[in-house]
Coordinates of C-alpha atoms in Angstrom, one line a residue:
Chain A
M142 CA -1.9 6.3 -22.6
T143 CA 0.7 4.6 -24.6
A144 CA 3.7 3.1 -23.0
P145 CA 5.6 5.6 -21.0
A146 CA 8.1 7.2 -23.4
P147 CA 9.7 10.2 -21.8
P148 CA 12.5 11.4 -23.9
T149 CA 14.7 11.9 -20.9
P150 CA 18.3 11.4 -21.6
Q151 CA 20.0 9.1 -19.1
A152 CA 23.1 10.4 -17.5
H153 CA 24.8 7.6 -15.7
G154 CA 27.9 8.1 -13.8
S155 CA 29.7 11.3 -14.3
A156 CA 30.2 11.2 -18.0
P157 CA 29.9 14.6 -19.5
E158 CA 26.7 15.0 -21.6
G159 CA 27.2 18.3 -23.4
A160 CA 27.0 17.9 -27.1
G161 CA 30.1 19.3 -28.7
S162 CA 31.9 20.1 -25.5
G163 CA 35.6 19.8 -25.9
A164 CA 36.3 17.7 -22.9
G165 CA 35.4 14.1 -21.9
P166 CA 35.5 10.8 -23.5
V167 CA 34.4 12.0 -26.9
A168 CA 37.5 14.1 -27.3
R169 CA 39.9 11.9 -25.5
S170 CA 39.0 8.9 -27.6
V171 CA 40.6 10.5 -30.5
A172 CA 43.9 9.4 -29.1
G173 CA 43.1 5.7 -29.4
G174 CA 40.4 3.1 -29.8
W175 CA 37.3 4.1 -31.7
T176 CA 38.7 6.9 -33.7
G177 CA 42.2 5.5 -34.2
R178 CA 42.8 5.7 -37.9
A179 CA 41.9 9.2 -39.0
R180 CA 40.4 8.6 -42.4
A181 CA 38.2 5.7 -41.3
A182 CA 37.2 7.7 -38.3
A183 CA 35.3 10.3 -40.4
V184 CA 33.1 7.6 -41.9
R185 CA 32.7 5.4 -38.9
P186 CA 30.0 7.3 -37.0
W187 CA 27.9 7.5 -40.1
L188 CA 28.2 3.8 -40.7
L189 CA 27.0 3.2 -37.2
L190 CA 24.2 5.7 -37.6
A191 CA 23.1 4.7 -41.0
P192 CA 20.7 1.9 -40.1
A193 CA 18.9 3.9 -37.4
L194 CA 18.8 7.1 -39.6
L195 CA 17.4 5.1 -42.5
V196 CA 14.6 3.7 -40.3
L197 CA 13.8 7.2 -38.9
A198 CA 13.9 8.8 -42.3
V199 CA 11.7 6.2 -44.0
L200 CA 9.3 5.6 -41.2
L201 CA 9.0 8.8 -39.3
L202 CA 10.3 11.8 -41.3
W203 CA 9.0 10.9 -44.7
P204 CA 5.6 10.0 -43.3
L205 CA 5.5 13.4 -41.6
V206 CA 6.2 15.1 -44.9
R207 CA 3.6 12.8 -46.5
V208 CA 0.8 13.5 -44.1
F209 CA 1.3 17.2 -44.9
L210 CA 1.2 16.4 -48.7
F211 CA -1.9 14.3 -48.2
S212 CA -3.6 17.1 -46.3
L213 CA -3.3 19.2 -49.5
Q214 CA -5.1 16.6 -51.6
D215 CA -8.5 15.1 -51.9
Y216 CA -7.1 11.8 -51.0
G217 CA -9.7 9.1 -50.9
L218 CA -10.2 5.5 -51.9
R219 CA -9.6 6.2 -55.6
E220 CA -6.3 8.0 -54.9
I221 CA -5.2 5.4 -52.5
T222 CA -5.6 2.6 -55.1
T223 CA -4.4 4.5 -58.2
G224 CA -1.7 6.6 -56.4
E225 CA -2.6 9.6 -58.5
P226 CA -2.5 12.9 -56.6
N227 CA -5.6 15.1 -56.6
W228 CA -4.3 18.4 -55.4
I229 CA -6.9 20.8 -53.8
G230 CA -4.6 23.2 -52.1
L231 CA -5.9 24.4 -48.7
G232 CA -9.4 23.1 -49.4
N233 CA -9.3 20.5 -46.5
Y234 CA -8.1 23.2 -44.0
A235 CA -10.8 25.6 -45.2
E236 CA -13.4 22.8 -44.7
I237 CA -12.1 22.0 -41.2
L238 CA -12.2 25.6 -40.1
A239 CA -15.7 26.0 -41.5
T240 CA -17.0 23.0 -39.6
P241 CA -19.0 24.3 -36.7
E242 CA -18.2 21.1 -34.7
L243 CA -14.6 22.1 -34.7
W244 CA -15.3 25.1 -32.5
T245 CA -18.1 23.8 -30.4
V246 CA -17.1 20.2 -29.9
V247 CA -13.7 19.0 -31.1
L248 CA -11.4 21.8 -29.9
P249 CA -13.1 22.2 -26.5
N250 CA -12.9 18.4 -26.1
T251 CA -9.2 18.3 -27.0
V252 CA -7.9 21.5 -25.3
G253 CA -10.3 21.6 -22.4
F254 CA -9.6 18.0 -21.6
A255 CA -5.8 18.4 -21.9
V256 CA -5.8 21.4 -19.5
L257 CA -7.9 19.5 -16.9
A258 CA -6.0 16.3 -17.3
V259 CA -2.5 17.9 -17.1
A260 CA -3.6 20.0 -14.1
G261 CA -5.2 17.0 -12.4
T262 CA -2.3 14.6 -13.1
V263 CA 0.4 17.0 -12.0
A264 CA -1.5 18.3 -8.9
F265 CA -2.5 14.8 -7.7
G266 CA 0.9 13.2 -8.6
T267 CA 2.7 16.0 -6.6
A268 CA 0.4 15.5 -3.6
V269 CA 1.1 11.8 -3.7
A270 CA 4.8 12.4 -3.9
V271 CA 4.7 14.7 -0.8
L272 CA 2.7 12.0 1.0
L273 CA 5.2 9.3 -0.1
A274 CA 8.1 11.4 1.0
S275 CA 6.6 11.6 4.5
L276 CA 6.1 7.8 4.9
G277 CA 8.5 5.3 6.5
P278 CA 10.3 2.8 4.3
F279 CA 7.7 0.0 4.6
W280 CA 4.7 2.0 3.7
R281 CA 6.5 3.9 1.0
T282 CA 7.4 0.6 -0.7
V283 CA 3.9 -0.7 -0.4
T284 CA 2.3 2.4 -1.8
S285 CA 4.8 2.9 -4.5
S286 CA 4.3 -0.7 -5.6
A287 CA 0.6 -0.1 -5.8
I288 CA 1.3 3.1 -7.9
M289 CA 3.5 1.0 -10.2
A290 CA 0.6 -1.4 -10.7
A291 CA -1.6 1.5 -11.9
W292 CA 1.1 2.7 -14.2
A293 CA 1.8 -0.7 -15.7
M294 CA -1.8 -1.2 -16.7
P295 CA -1.9 -0.9 -20.5
A296 CA -4.2 1.9 -21.8
V297 CA -6.4 -0.6 -23.6
T298 CA -7.1 -3.0 -20.7
G299 CA -7.3 0.0 -18.3
T300 CA -9.9 1.6 -20.5
Y301 CA -12.0 -1.6 -20.7
V302 CA -11.9 -2.0 -16.9
W303 CA -13.3 1.6 -16.5
V304 CA -15.9 0.9 -19.2
W305 CA -16.9 -2.2 -17.3
I306 CA -17.1 -0.3 -13.9
F307 CA -19.3 2.4 -15.4
D308 CA -21.3 0.0 -17.7
A309 CA -24.9 1.2 -18.0
D310 CA -26.7 -2.1 -17.4
R311 CA -24.4 -4.2 -15.2
G312 CA -21.7 -1.8 -14.0
V313 CA -20.7 -1.7 -10.3
F314 CA -20.8 2.1 -10.2
N315 CA -24.6 2.2 -11.0
D316 CA -25.2 -0.7 -8.6
V317 CA -23.5 1.0 -5.7
L318 CA -25.2 4.3 -6.4
M319 CA -28.6 2.6 -6.5
S320 CA -28.1 0.6 -3.4
L321 CA -27.1 3.8 -1.6
G322 CA -30.3 5.3 -2.9
L323 CA -28.5 8.0 -4.8
L324 CA -29.8 6.8 -8.1
D325 CA -33.2 5.4 -9.1
D326 CA -32.5 3.8 -12.4
P327 CA -29.3 2.7 -14.1
T328 CA -27.8 5.6 -16.0
N329 CA -25.7 5.5 -19.2
W330 CA -22.8 7.7 -18.3
F331 CA -21.3 7.4 -21.8
T332 CA -24.0 9.3 -23.7
N333 CA -23.4 12.6 -22.0
R334 CA -20.4 14.5 -23.1
W335 CA -19.5 15.7 -19.6
T336 CA -19.8 12.4 -17.8
F337 CA -18.1 10.7 -20.8
Y338 CA -15.1 13.0 -20.4
A339 CA -15.2 12.7 -16.6
I340 CA -14.6 9.0 -17.0
V341 CA -11.8 9.6 -19.5
L342 CA -10.3 12.1 -17.0
L343 CA -10.5 9.5 -14.2
N344 CA -8.8 6.9 -16.5
V345 CA -6.1 9.3 -17.6
I346 CA -5.3 10.6 -14.2
H347 CA -5.2 7.1 -12.8
H348 CA -2.8 6.0 -15.5
G349 CA -0.7 9.2 -15.6
F350 CA -0.2 10.3 -12.0
P351 CA 2.3 7.5 -11.1
F352 CA 4.9 9.0 -13.5
V353 CA 4.5 12.4 -11.9
A354 CA 4.5 11.0 -8.4
I355 CA 7.7 9.0 -8.9
T356 CA 9.5 11.8 -10.7
V357 CA 8.6 14.4 -8.2
L358 CA 9.4 12.1 -5.3
A359 CA 12.9 11.6 -6.7
G360 CA 13.2 15.4 -6.8
L361 CA 11.8 15.9 -3.3
L362 CA 14.3 13.4 -1.9
G363 CA 17.1 15.5 -3.5
V364 CA 16.1 18.8 -1.8
P365 CA 18.6 19.5 0.9
K366 CA 17.2 18.7 4.4
E367 CA 19.0 21.6 5.9
M368 CA 17.1 24.1 3.9
L369 CA 13.8 22.6 5.0
E370 CA 14.8 22.4 8.6
A371 CA 16.2 26.0 8.6
A372 CA 12.9 27.2 7.2
E373 CA 11.0 25.2 9.8
M374 CA 13.1 26.8 12.6
D375 CA 12.2 30.2 11.1
G376 CA 8.6 29.3 11.6
A377 CA 7.6 28.5 8.0
G378 CA 4.5 26.2 7.9
S379 CA 4.4 23.2 5.6
F380 CA 2.5 25.1 2.8
R381 CA 5.1 27.9 3.0
R382 CA 7.9 25.4 2.9
F383 CA 6.4 23.6 -0.1
F384 CA 5.8 26.7 -2.2
S385 CA 8.8 28.7 -1.2
I386 CA 11.5 26.0 -1.1
I387 CA 10.4 22.8 -2.8
V388 CA 8.6 24.2 -5.9
P389 CA 11.5 26.5 -6.9
Q390 CA 14.0 23.7 -6.3
L391 CA 12.0 21.4 -8.5
R392 CA 11.4 23.8 -11.4
Q393 CA 13.2 21.5 -13.9
V394 CA 11.3 18.4 -12.7
F395 CA 7.9 20.2 -13.0
A396 CA 8.9 21.4 -16.4
V397 CA 9.5 17.9 -17.6
V398 CA 6.4 16.3 -16.1
I399 CA 4.2 19.1 -17.4
I400 CA 5.6 19.0 -20.9
L401 CA 5.3 15.2 -21.1
S402 CA 1.8 15.2 -19.6
T403 CA 0.8 17.8 -22.1
I404 CA 2.1 15.8 -25.0
W405 CA 0.3 12.7 -23.8
D406 CA -3.0 14.3 -22.9
F407 CA -3.4 16.2 -26.1
K408 CA -3.5 13.0 -28.0
V409 CA -5.5 10.6 -25.9
F410 CA -6.8 8.1 -28.4
A411 CA -7.5 4.6 -27.1
Q412 CA -9.0 6.0 -23.9
V413 CA -11.7 7.8 -26.0
Y414 CA -12.0 5.5 -29.0
L415 CA -12.7 2.3 -27.0
M416 CA -15.5 3.8 -24.9
P417 CA -19.1 3.4 -25.9
G418 CA -19.8 5.9 -28.7
G419 CA -16.1 7.0 -28.6
A420 CA -15.3 5.6 -32.1
G421 CA -17.3 8.3 -33.9
S422 CA -20.9 7.2 -33.4
N423 CA -21.4 9.9 -30.7
R424 CA -20.1 13.0 -32.4
S425 CA -20.3 15.1 -29.2
V426 CA -17.3 13.3 -27.7
L427 CA -14.9 13.6 -30.7
N428 CA -11.5 15.0 -30.1
L429 CA -8.9 15.9 -32.8
G430 CA -7.2 12.5 -32.8
V431 CA -10.3 10.5 -33.0
W432 CA -11.9 12.8 -35.5
S433 CA -8.8 12.5 -37.8
Y434 CA -9.0 8.7 -37.5
V435 CA -12.6 8.2 -38.2
E436 CA -12.6 10.6 -41.1
S437 CA -9.6 8.7 -42.6
F438 CA -10.4 5.1 -41.9
G439 CA -14.1 5.3 -41.4
Q440 CA -15.1 7.7 -44.3
N441 CA -12.0 7.0 -46.4
R442 CA -11.3 10.7 -46.5
Y443 CA -7.5 10.4 -45.9
G444 CA -6.7 13.9 -47.1
F445 CA -9.2 15.5 -44.8
G446 CA -8.1 13.3 -41.9
S447 CA -4.5 14.2 -42.6
A448 CA -5.3 17.9 -42.4
I449 CA -6.8 17.3 -39.0
A450 CA -3.7 15.3 -38.0
V451 CA -1.5 18.2 -39.2
L452 CA -3.6 20.6 -37.1
L453 CA -3.1 18.4 -34.0
T454 CA 0.6 18.2 -34.6
V455 CA 1.0 21.9 -35.0
L456 CA -1.1 22.6 -31.9
L457 CA 1.1 20.2 -29.9
L458 CA 4.3 21.7 -31.2
V459 CA 3.1 25.3 -30.5
V460 CA 2.1 24.4 -26.9
T461 CA 5.4 22.6 -26.3
A462 CA 7.4 25.4 -27.8
V463 CA 5.6 28.1 -25.8
Y464 CA 6.1 26.1 -22.7
V465 CA 9.8 25.4 -23.3
R466 CA 10.4 29.0 -24.0
T467 CA 8.7 30.1 -20.8
V468 CA 10.8 27.7 -18.8
L469 CA 14.0 28.8 -20.5
A470 CA 13.1 32.5 -20.0
E471 CA 12.6 31.9 -16.3
E472 CA 15.9 30.1 -16.2
E473 CA 17.8 33.0 -17.6
R474 CA 16.3 35.6 -15.2
Chain C
M146 CA 10.1 16.5 14.9
S147 CA 7.7 15.8 17.7
A148 CA 4.9 17.5 15.9
R149 CA 5.2 15.1 13.0
R150 CA 4.7 12.1 15.2
S151 CA 1.5 13.2 16.8
P152 CA -1.2 10.5 16.8
L153 CA -3.7 12.7 15.0
R154 CA -1.2 13.4 12.2
Q155 CA -0.4 9.7 11.9
L156 CA -4.1 8.8 11.7
G157 CA -4.6 11.4 9.0
K158 CA -1.7 10.1 7.0
G159 CA -3.0 6.5 7.4
V160 CA -6.4 7.6 6.0
L161 CA -4.7 9.3 3.0
V162 CA -2.6 6.2 2.3
A163 CA -5.7 4.0 2.5
L164 CA -7.7 6.2 0.1
L165 CA -4.7 6.3 -2.3
L166 CA -4.4 2.5 -2.2
I167 CA -8.1 2.1 -2.9
F168 CA -8.1 4.5 -5.8
T169 CA -4.9 3.0 -7.3
L170 CA -5.8 -0.6 -6.9
F171 CA -9.6 -0.7 -7.3
P172 CA -9.5 -1.1 -11.1
V173 CA -6.9 -3.8 -10.9
Y174 CA -8.9 -5.6 -8.2
W175 CA -12.1 -5.3 -10.1
M176 CA -10.5 -6.8 -13.2
L177 CA -9.3 -9.8 -11.2
N178 CA -12.6 -10.1 -9.3
S179 CA -14.7 -10.2 -12.5
S180 CA -12.3 -12.5 -14.3
L181 CA -12.7 -15.1 -11.4
D182 CA -16.5 -14.8 -11.0
A183 CA -18.8 -17.1 -13.0
Q184 CA -21.5 -14.4 -12.4
A185 CA -19.5 -11.6 -13.9
G186 CA -21.7 -9.6 -16.2
H187 CA -24.9 -10.7 -14.5
T188 CA -24.6 -9.6 -10.9
N189 CA -21.9 -7.6 -9.1
S190 CA -20.2 -8.9 -6.0
F191 CA -17.2 -7.4 -4.3
W192 CA -15.5 -10.8 -4.2
P193 CA -15.9 -13.7 -6.6
S194 CA -19.3 -15.1 -5.6
E195 CA -18.9 -18.2 -7.7
P196 CA -15.2 -18.6 -8.0
T197 CA -14.1 -20.2 -11.3
L198 CA -11.4 -20.3 -13.9
E199 CA -13.8 -20.9 -16.7
H200 CA -13.3 -17.5 -18.2
Y201 CA -9.6 -18.1 -18.5
V202 CA -10.1 -21.6 -20.0
F203 CA -12.6 -20.1 -22.4
V204 CA -10.4 -17.2 -23.7
L205 CA -7.3 -19.5 -24.0
T206 CA -9.1 -22.4 -25.8
E207 CA -12.2 -21.3 -27.6
G208 CA -11.6 -17.6 -27.6
G209 CA -8.5 -17.8 -29.8
F210 CA -6.6 -15.7 -27.3
G211 CA -3.6 -18.2 -27.4
T212 CA -3.0 -17.1 -31.0
F213 CA -3.2 -13.4 -30.1
L214 CA -0.6 -14.0 -27.3
R215 CA 1.7 -15.8 -29.7
N216 CA 1.4 -13.0 -32.2
S217 CA 2.1 -10.3 -29.6
L218 CA 5.1 -12.2 -28.3
L219 CA 6.5 -12.6 -31.9
V220 CA 5.9 -8.9 -32.7
A221 CA 7.4 -7.7 -29.3
L222 CA 10.5 -9.9 -29.6
G223 CA 11.1 -8.9 -33.2
T224 CA 10.7 -5.2 -32.3
V225 CA 13.1 -5.6 -29.4
L226 CA 15.8 -7.4 -31.4
V227 CA 15.8 -5.0 -34.3
S228 CA 15.3 -1.8 -32.4
S229 CA 17.9 -2.5 -29.8
A230 CA 20.5 -3.4 -32.4
L231 CA 19.9 -0.2 -34.4
A232 CA 19.7 2.0 -31.3
L233 CA 23.0 0.5 -29.9
L234 CA 25.0 1.2 -33.0
A235 CA 23.5 4.8 -33.3
S236 CA 24.2 5.5 -29.6
V237 CA 27.8 4.5 -29.9
A238 CA 28.1 7.0 -32.8
V239 CA 26.6 9.9 -30.8
A240 CA 28.3 9.0 -27.5
R241 CA 31.8 8.2 -28.8
F242 CA 32.4 10.3 -31.8
R243 CA 32.4 14.0 -32.5
F244 CA 31.2 14.8 -36.0
R245 CA 29.3 17.5 -37.8
M246 CA 25.6 17.3 -37.5
R247 CA 25.8 15.4 -34.2
T248 CA 23.8 17.9 -32.3
Q249 CA 21.2 18.2 -35.1
I250 CA 20.8 14.4 -35.2
L251 CA 20.2 14.3 -31.4
M252 CA 17.7 17.1 -31.7
M253 CA 15.9 15.3 -34.5
V254 CA 15.7 12.1 -32.4
L255 CA 14.2 14.1 -29.6
I256 CA 11.7 15.9 -31.7
V257 CA 10.3 12.9 -33.6
Q258 CA 9.1 11.5 -30.3
M259 CA 6.7 14.3 -29.9
V260 CA 4.8 13.6 -33.1
P261 CA 1.4 12.2 -32.3
L262 CA 0.8 8.7 -33.6
E263 CA -2.5 9.9 -35.2
A264 CA -0.4 12.0 -37.6
L265 CA 1.8 9.0 -38.6
V266 CA -0.9 6.4 -38.9
I267 CA -2.3 7.6 -42.2
P268 CA 1.0 7.9 -44.2
L269 CA 2.4 4.7 -42.5
F270 CA -0.7 2.8 -43.5
V271 CA -0.1 3.8 -47.1
Q272 CA 3.6 3.1 -46.8
V273 CA 3.1 -0.4 -45.3
R274 CA 0.5 -1.0 -47.9
D275 CA 2.9 -0.1 -50.7
L276 CA 5.4 -2.5 -49.2
Q277 CA 2.6 -5.1 -49.3
L278 CA 3.0 -5.7 -45.6
L279 CA -0.5 -4.8 -44.5
E280 CA -2.2 -7.5 -42.3
T281 CA 1.2 -9.1 -41.5
L282 CA 3.2 -9.3 -38.3
T283 CA 6.3 -8.1 -40.2
G284 CA 4.5 -4.9 -41.1
L285 CA 3.7 -4.2 -37.5
I286 CA 7.3 -5.0 -36.4
V287 CA 8.6 -2.5 -39.0
V288 CA 6.4 0.3 -37.5
Y289 CA 7.1 -0.5 -33.9
V290 CA 10.9 -0.5 -34.6
A291 CA 10.5 3.1 -35.8
L292 CA 8.7 4.0 -32.6
A293 CA 11.2 2.3 -30.3
V294 CA 14.5 3.4 -31.9
P295 CA 14.5 7.1 -30.9
F296 CA 13.9 6.3 -27.3
G297 CA 16.5 3.6 -27.4
I298 CA 19.1 6.0 -28.8
W299 CA 18.4 8.5 -25.9
M300 CA 18.5 5.8 -23.3
L301 CA 21.6 3.9 -24.5
R302 CA 23.6 7.0 -25.2
G303 CA 23.9 7.6 -21.5
F304 CA 25.0 4.0 -20.8
V305 CA 27.6 4.1 -23.6
A306 CA 29.0 7.4 -22.4
A307 CA 29.3 6.0 -18.9
V308 CA 31.7 3.2 -20.0
P309 CA 35.2 4.5 -19.4
V310 CA 37.1 5.2 -22.6
E311 CA 40.2 3.9 -20.9
L312 CA 39.0 0.4 -21.2
E313 CA 38.6 0.7 -24.9
E314 CA 41.9 2.4 -25.2
A315 CA 43.6 -0.4 -23.3
A316 CA 42.0 -3.0 -25.6
Y317 CA 43.1 -1.0 -28.6
L318 CA 46.7 -0.8 -27.3
D319 CA 46.5 -4.6 -26.8
G320 CA 45.8 -4.9 -30.5
A321 CA 42.1 -5.6 -30.3
S322 CA 40.2 -4.8 -33.5
W323 CA 37.3 -2.4 -33.7
G324 CA 34.8 -5.2 -33.8
R325 CA 36.5 -7.1 -31.0
M326 CA 36.4 -4.0 -28.8
F327 CA 32.6 -3.7 -29.5
W328 CA 31.8 -7.3 -28.6
S329 CA 34.2 -7.9 -25.7
V330 CA 34.5 -4.6 -24.0
L331 CA 31.5 -2.4 -24.8
L332 CA 28.7 -4.8 -25.1
P333 CA 29.0 -6.5 -21.7
L334 CA 29.2 -3.1 -20.0
V335 CA 26.1 -1.6 -21.6
A336 CA 24.1 -4.8 -21.1
P337 CA 22.0 -3.2 -18.3
G338 CA 21.1 -0.4 -20.7
L339 CA 20.2 -2.9 -23.4
V340 CA 17.9 -4.6 -20.9
A341 CA 16.2 -1.3 -20.1
T342 CA 15.8 -0.5 -23.8
S343 CA 14.5 -3.9 -24.5
I344 CA 11.9 -3.7 -21.8
F345 CA 10.7 -0.4 -23.2
G346 CA 10.5 -1.8 -26.7
F347 CA 8.7 -4.9 -25.5
I348 CA 6.0 -2.9 -23.6
T349 CA 5.5 -0.5 -26.6
A350 CA 4.8 -3.4 -28.9
W351 CA 2.7 -5.3 -26.3
N352 CA 0.4 -2.4 -25.5
E353 CA 0.2 -0.6 -28.8
F354 CA -3.3 -0.2 -30.1
I355 CA -3.9 2.3 -33.0
F356 CA -1.3 0.8 -35.5
A357 CA -2.3 -2.8 -34.7
M358 CA -6.0 -1.9 -35.3
T359 CA -5.2 -0.1 -38.6
M360 CA -2.6 -2.4 -40.0
L361 CA -4.0 -5.8 -39.2
G362 CA -7.5 -4.9 -40.3
G363 CA -9.5 -8.0 -41.1
A364 CA -6.7 -10.5 -40.6
S365 CA -8.0 -11.7 -37.2
E366 CA -5.5 -14.7 -37.2
N367 CA -2.7 -12.0 -36.9
Y368 CA -4.3 -10.0 -34.1
T369 CA -2.2 -8.9 -31.2
V370 CA -3.6 -9.0 -27.7
A371 CA -4.4 -5.3 -27.6
I372 CA -6.9 -5.6 -30.4
G373 CA -7.8 -9.3 -29.9
L374 CA -9.6 -8.2 -26.8
R375 CA -12.3 -6.7 -29.0
S376 CA -13.4 -10.1 -30.2
F377 CA -15.1 -10.6 -26.8
F378 CA -17.4 -7.7 -27.3
G379 CA -20.8 -8.8 -28.7
V380 CA -23.3 -7.0 -30.8
H381 CA -25.9 -7.2 -28.0
S382 CA -24.0 -8.0 -24.9
N383 CA -20.4 -8.2 -23.8
D384 CA -18.8 -11.2 -22.2
W385 CA -17.3 -9.3 -19.3
G386 CA -15.9 -12.3 -17.6
A387 CA -14.0 -13.2 -20.7
I388 CA -12.9 -9.6 -21.4
M389 CA -11.6 -9.3 -17.8
A390 CA -9.8 -12.7 -17.9
A391 CA -8.1 -11.7 -21.1
S392 CA -7.3 -8.3 -19.7
T393 CA -5.7 -9.9 -16.7
I394 CA -3.6 -12.2 -18.9
I395 CA -2.3 -9.1 -20.8
T396 CA -1.8 -6.9 -17.8
V397 CA -0.5 -9.0 -15.0
P398 CA 2.9 -10.0 -16.6
V399 CA 3.7 -6.3 -17.3
M400 CA 2.5 -5.3 -13.8
I401 CA 4.6 -7.9 -11.9
F402 CA 7.5 -6.8 -13.9
F403 CA 7.0 -3.1 -13.2
V404 CA 6.7 -3.8 -9.5
L405 CA 9.9 -5.9 -9.5
V406 CA 12.0 -3.4 -11.3
Q407 CA 10.4 -0.3 -9.9
R408 CA 13.5 1.1 -8.2
R409 CA 15.7 0.8 -11.3
L410 CA 12.9 2.0 -13.6
A411 CA 12.2 5.1 -11.4
S412 CA 15.8 6.0 -11.2
G413 CA 16.3 5.4 -14.9
L414 CA 13.3 7.6 -15.9
T415 CA 14.1 10.3 -13.5
S416 CA 17.9 10.7 -13.7
G417 CA 17.5 12.7 -16.8
A418 CA 14.8 14.8 -15.4
V419 CA 16.4 15.5 -12.0
K420 CA 19.8 16.3 -13.3
E421 CA 20.1 19.9 -14.2

């Protein structure tokens, strides 16, 4: 996983956050300070925003438009050097959809993995949060420090450590299995699609559960104790208390961790690319992100790779949008 | 409450905590263990059977990892300086002013963070190439700034909004200029937010892999740590002792830092999520 980058707005203190609400510092500041002189005031926010907007426009928005434009071209080495476009319409998309591998390998690897990884990360992270909430201060600090260590491990080094642990010839995993008599000969776990992705899953859950655990823990500590005690008095068991009180109370928290985990797990790259065979030589483990990359930079088929990247982006946006809508619909009930 | 304190329950909880600690820390431990064992890559032992620092000496002297560390530091510091400055100015605009398009700009800042890097790497590669910045640290900084700015705006916006406007109004009434107010009133008060944003920018640049691999290509003298690691992989065998020593050098500073700031980090990350 890349660095944790949750787009969670910070709301320190009691400052109102609502965009465009009439009250609060935004409106009051009209009287003095920042927006003092009326005419200059209209220009000032734009002056302040200009550098950041310029960077975002040139380095994020224009590239996004461009990747779409590339996807409509046969953009290869010749085009990249001459800069002359070679439009082929939807040809790349037609080719992608006609590739049997897309349906048998790439999409199952991408979507199937994301579903398992999100479910695993959220379930495990929540279980850990519940455990943490029940611990005393000392053990809670010890355990959450350990969790922080797992979180802080960069995706690249974390992946290398897992690769080393499961190494076919010298890895400790094979050693232990053989010394226990569970395995006769060293096994290469990276050649089989299922065991390959099992290792990716282990890696991603190990790296991803701390964010879920810490976020859900913060939510759990905010659930009013009286509610839980009242339910206990009424004879509700711990499972009942969890699903009937805590889960509804933490709906927002779960929405955030599920959306963010989905976004992260749909586009795992380094965790696959750096494993043996993951950089394209073993085509049975390709996912959308790696496929796009190896077609572009391995085969110099930048147009085709762009079309795959567009597909990944659209898939991600659709999943996020559907999820956000579901959450919003439940809110309004 | 008595049911919760029963010995059986305590024991069960102890077992769960132990299993969790093993799962969480084993990869970290194994990385350290292999980095300190002269036999790493030959035989496995659960503690360093032949304790040595030779792998560390090797990666830092012969392995060229010192150069990679220097490159990563330069890139990370450059990213932090530029992205924090841009994000701070922008966050003042969205937190202190009401203007048309304000909501749309905030939405855009949020949405661009969802775009997968794989979709950006192809056009950005072409763009950085057109700027003739391929294989340079500057080119990488430019890209990382773009990745760090949206998050910085979101983060700092809350900190700026939390500074009481009265302080600025008082300074204004005292005749302070706009720039003076920025430097003497606002900046000191949002310093904690700037620290948090800087940490995020630093870690983004320190850990990033896909752009570093694509942009730096064959210029191995400009490799950052994340891709410099790959130089210890051989065609026939991998020097696992060296790989784990280098991984430790990359990981441990970030790790110590996370553990030290965990309380602030957790509250920072969750305040947005937990607030309704």
